[in-house]
Coordinates of C-alpha atoms in Angstrom, one line a residue:
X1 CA 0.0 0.0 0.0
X2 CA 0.8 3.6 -0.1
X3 CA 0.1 4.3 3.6
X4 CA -4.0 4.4 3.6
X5 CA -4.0 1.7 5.8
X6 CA -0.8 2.5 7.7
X7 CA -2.9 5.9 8.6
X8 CA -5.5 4.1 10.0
X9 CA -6.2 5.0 14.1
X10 CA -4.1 3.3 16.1
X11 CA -7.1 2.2 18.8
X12 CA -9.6 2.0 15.5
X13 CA -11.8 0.0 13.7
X14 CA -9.2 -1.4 11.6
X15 CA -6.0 -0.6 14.1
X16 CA -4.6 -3.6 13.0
X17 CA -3.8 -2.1 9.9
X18 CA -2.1 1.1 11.6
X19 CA 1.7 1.4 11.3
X20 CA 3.5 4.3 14.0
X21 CA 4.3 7.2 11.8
X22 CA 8.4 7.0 12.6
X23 CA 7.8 3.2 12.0
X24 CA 5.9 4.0 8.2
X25 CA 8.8 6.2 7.8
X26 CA 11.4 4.4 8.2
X27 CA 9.5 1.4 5.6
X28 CA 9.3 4.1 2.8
X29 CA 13.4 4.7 3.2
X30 CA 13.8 0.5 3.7
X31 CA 12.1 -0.1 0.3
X32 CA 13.7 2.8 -1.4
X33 CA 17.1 1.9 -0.3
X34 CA 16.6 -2.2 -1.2
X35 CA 15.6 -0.6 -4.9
X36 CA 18.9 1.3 -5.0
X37 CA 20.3 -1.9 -3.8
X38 CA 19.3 -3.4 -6.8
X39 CA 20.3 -1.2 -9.2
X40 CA 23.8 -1.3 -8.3
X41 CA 24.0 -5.1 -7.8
X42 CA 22.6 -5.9 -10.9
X43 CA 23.6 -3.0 -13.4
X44 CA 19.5 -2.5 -13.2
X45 CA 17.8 1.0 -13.8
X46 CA 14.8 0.6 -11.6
X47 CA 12.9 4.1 -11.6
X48 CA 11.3 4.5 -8.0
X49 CA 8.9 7.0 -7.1
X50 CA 6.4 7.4 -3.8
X51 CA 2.8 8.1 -3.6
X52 CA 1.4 9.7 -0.7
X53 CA -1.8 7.9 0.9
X54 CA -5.2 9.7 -0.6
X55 CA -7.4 11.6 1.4
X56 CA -10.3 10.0 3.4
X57 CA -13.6 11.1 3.9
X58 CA -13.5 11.7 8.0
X59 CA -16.8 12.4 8.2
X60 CA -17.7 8.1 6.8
X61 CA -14.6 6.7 8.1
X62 CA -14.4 8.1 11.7
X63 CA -13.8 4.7 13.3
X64 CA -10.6 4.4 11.8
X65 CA -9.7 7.7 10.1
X66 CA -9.1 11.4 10.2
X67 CA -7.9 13.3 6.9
X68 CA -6.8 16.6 8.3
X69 CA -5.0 15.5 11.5
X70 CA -3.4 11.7 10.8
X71 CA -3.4 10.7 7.2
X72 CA -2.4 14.3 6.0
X73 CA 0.9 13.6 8.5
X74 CA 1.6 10.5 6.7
X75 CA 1.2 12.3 3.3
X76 CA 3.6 15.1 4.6
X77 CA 5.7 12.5 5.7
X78 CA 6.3 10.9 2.8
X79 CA 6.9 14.0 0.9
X80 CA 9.6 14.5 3.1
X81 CA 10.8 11.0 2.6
X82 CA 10.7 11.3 -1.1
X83 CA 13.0 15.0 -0.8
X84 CA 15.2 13.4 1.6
X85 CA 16.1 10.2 -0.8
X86 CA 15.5 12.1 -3.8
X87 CA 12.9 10.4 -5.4
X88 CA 9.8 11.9 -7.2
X89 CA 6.6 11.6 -5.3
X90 CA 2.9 11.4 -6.1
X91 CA 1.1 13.6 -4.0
X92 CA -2.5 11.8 -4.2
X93 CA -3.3 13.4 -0.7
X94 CA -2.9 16.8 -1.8
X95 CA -3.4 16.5 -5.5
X96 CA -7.5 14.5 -4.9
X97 CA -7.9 17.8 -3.1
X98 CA -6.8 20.6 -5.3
X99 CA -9.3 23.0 -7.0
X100 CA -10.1 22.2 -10.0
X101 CA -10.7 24.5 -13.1
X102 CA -14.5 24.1 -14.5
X103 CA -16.5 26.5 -17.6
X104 CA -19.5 28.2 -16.2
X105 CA -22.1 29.2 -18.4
X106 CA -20.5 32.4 -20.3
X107 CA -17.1 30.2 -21.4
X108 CA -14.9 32.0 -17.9
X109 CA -12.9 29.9 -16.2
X110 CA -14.5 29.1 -12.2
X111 CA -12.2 27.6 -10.1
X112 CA -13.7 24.9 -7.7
X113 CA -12.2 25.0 -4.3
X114 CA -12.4 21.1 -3.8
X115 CA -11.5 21.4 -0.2
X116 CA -14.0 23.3 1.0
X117 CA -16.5 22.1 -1.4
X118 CA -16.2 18.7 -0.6
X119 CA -17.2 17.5 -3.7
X120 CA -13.5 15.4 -4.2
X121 CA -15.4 13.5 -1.8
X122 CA -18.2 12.2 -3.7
X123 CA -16.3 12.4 -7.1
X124 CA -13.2 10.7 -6.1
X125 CA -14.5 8.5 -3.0
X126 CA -16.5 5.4 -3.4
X127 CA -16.7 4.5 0.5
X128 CA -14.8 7.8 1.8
X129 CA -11.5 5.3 1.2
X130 CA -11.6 4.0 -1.5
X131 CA -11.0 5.3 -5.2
X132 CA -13.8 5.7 -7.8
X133 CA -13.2 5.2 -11.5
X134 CA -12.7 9.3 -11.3
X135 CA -10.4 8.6 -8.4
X136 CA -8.1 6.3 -9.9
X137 CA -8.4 8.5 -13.1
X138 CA -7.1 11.5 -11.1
X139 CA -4.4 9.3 -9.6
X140 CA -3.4 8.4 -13.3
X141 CA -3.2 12.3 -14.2
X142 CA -0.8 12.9 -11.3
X143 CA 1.5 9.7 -11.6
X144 CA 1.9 10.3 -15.2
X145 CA 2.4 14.0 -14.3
X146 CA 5.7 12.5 -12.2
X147 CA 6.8 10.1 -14.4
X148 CA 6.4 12.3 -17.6
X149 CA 8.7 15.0 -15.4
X150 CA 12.4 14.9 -16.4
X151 CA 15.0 15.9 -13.9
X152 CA 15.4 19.3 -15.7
X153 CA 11.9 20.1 -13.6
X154 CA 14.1 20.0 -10.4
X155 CA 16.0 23.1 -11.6
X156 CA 13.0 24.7 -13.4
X157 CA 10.2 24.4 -10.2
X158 CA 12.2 21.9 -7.7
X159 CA 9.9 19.0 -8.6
X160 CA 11.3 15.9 -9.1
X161 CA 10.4 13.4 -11.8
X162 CA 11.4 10.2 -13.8
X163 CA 11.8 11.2 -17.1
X164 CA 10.3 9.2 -19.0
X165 CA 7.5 10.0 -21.9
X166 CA 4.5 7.4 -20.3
X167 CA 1.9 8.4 -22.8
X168 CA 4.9 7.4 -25.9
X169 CA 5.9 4.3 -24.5
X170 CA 5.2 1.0 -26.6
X171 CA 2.4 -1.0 -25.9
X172 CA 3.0 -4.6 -25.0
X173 CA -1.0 -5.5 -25.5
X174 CA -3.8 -3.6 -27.8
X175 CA -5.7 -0.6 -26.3
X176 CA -8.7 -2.3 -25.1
X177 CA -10.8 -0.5 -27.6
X178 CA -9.0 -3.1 -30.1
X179 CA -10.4 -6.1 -28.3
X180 CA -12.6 -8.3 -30.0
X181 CA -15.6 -8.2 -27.3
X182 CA -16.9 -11.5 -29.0
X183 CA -13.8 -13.1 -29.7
X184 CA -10.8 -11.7 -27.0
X185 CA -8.5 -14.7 -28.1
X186 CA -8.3 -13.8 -31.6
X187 CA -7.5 -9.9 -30.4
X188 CA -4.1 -11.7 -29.0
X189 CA -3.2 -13.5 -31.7
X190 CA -4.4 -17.5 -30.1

């Protein structure tokens, strides 16, 4: 996971799940560091990146959860993980909750304060956890966002990012839209 469950209330509903903070912490550097292990064992050029836990409905997932004061501290904490190791990170947390641009009536540009509207919430939630198809769509904006990033970004706005052109790599399978609905097998070549 990304630290959704990590977040969880440590005397919850599902505090069996929850992970300390310094604990979750330390995990994030742990995996990062066997990655880099990797690469320099086996002349590997593994790409790592971190994505922050999204937000939570509080007001649903009380038991277990609070957005603004425990799973936003696991967020900022692997942001700071990420800047400390120097690896690009997906902020999901932050990004779910941004306002978003929207075209009124006369063509003008209205930003949507997400946050205070709450409507992230009903667009982006299925349960107040988990994602919706909009959810993981907006989770697919901001990853590719990070990996489309080249390092140059880190001079230009102090973003990190992979560098590599997500939307131009090859395809190993068809686009669904090429599958055969009647047939899949023959879509593959079988």
């Amino acid at each position: 996971g990304y630290g959704a469950n990590d977040s969880c209330h440590s005397n919850g509903a599902h505090s069996r799940h929850h992970v300390p903070l310094e604990e979750y912490s330390s995990n994030l550097k742990r995996m990062i560091q066997m990655i880099q292990t990797w690469n320099t064992e086996k002349n590997n050029v593994i790409a790592v990146a971190l994505l922050t836990p999204p937000p939570c409905d509080t007001e649903i997932q009380r038991k277990s959860r609070d957005n603004e004061n425990v799973t936003k501290l696991y967020a900022d904490v692997c942001i700071q993980v990420a800047s400390e190791m120097s690896v690009p990170v997906v902020d999901l947390w932050r990004g779910m909750q941004l306002p978003v641009s929207a075209e009124n009536n006369d063509g003008k540009g209205q930003s949507l304060d997400y946050e205070s509207s709450e409507q992230w919430k009903i667009d982006y939630l299925s349960d107040g956890l988990h994602l919706t198809p909009m959810g993981n769509y907006r989770l697919y904006e901001l990853a590719v966002e990070v990996l489309d990033r080249s390092s140059a970004s880190l001079e230009e706005d102090g973003s990190l990012g992979v560098g590599l052109a997500v939307t131009q790599l090859p395809r190993s399978y068809p686009d669904h839209s090429m599958v055969d609905a009647k047939d899949p097998v023959k879509t593959f070549g079988g």
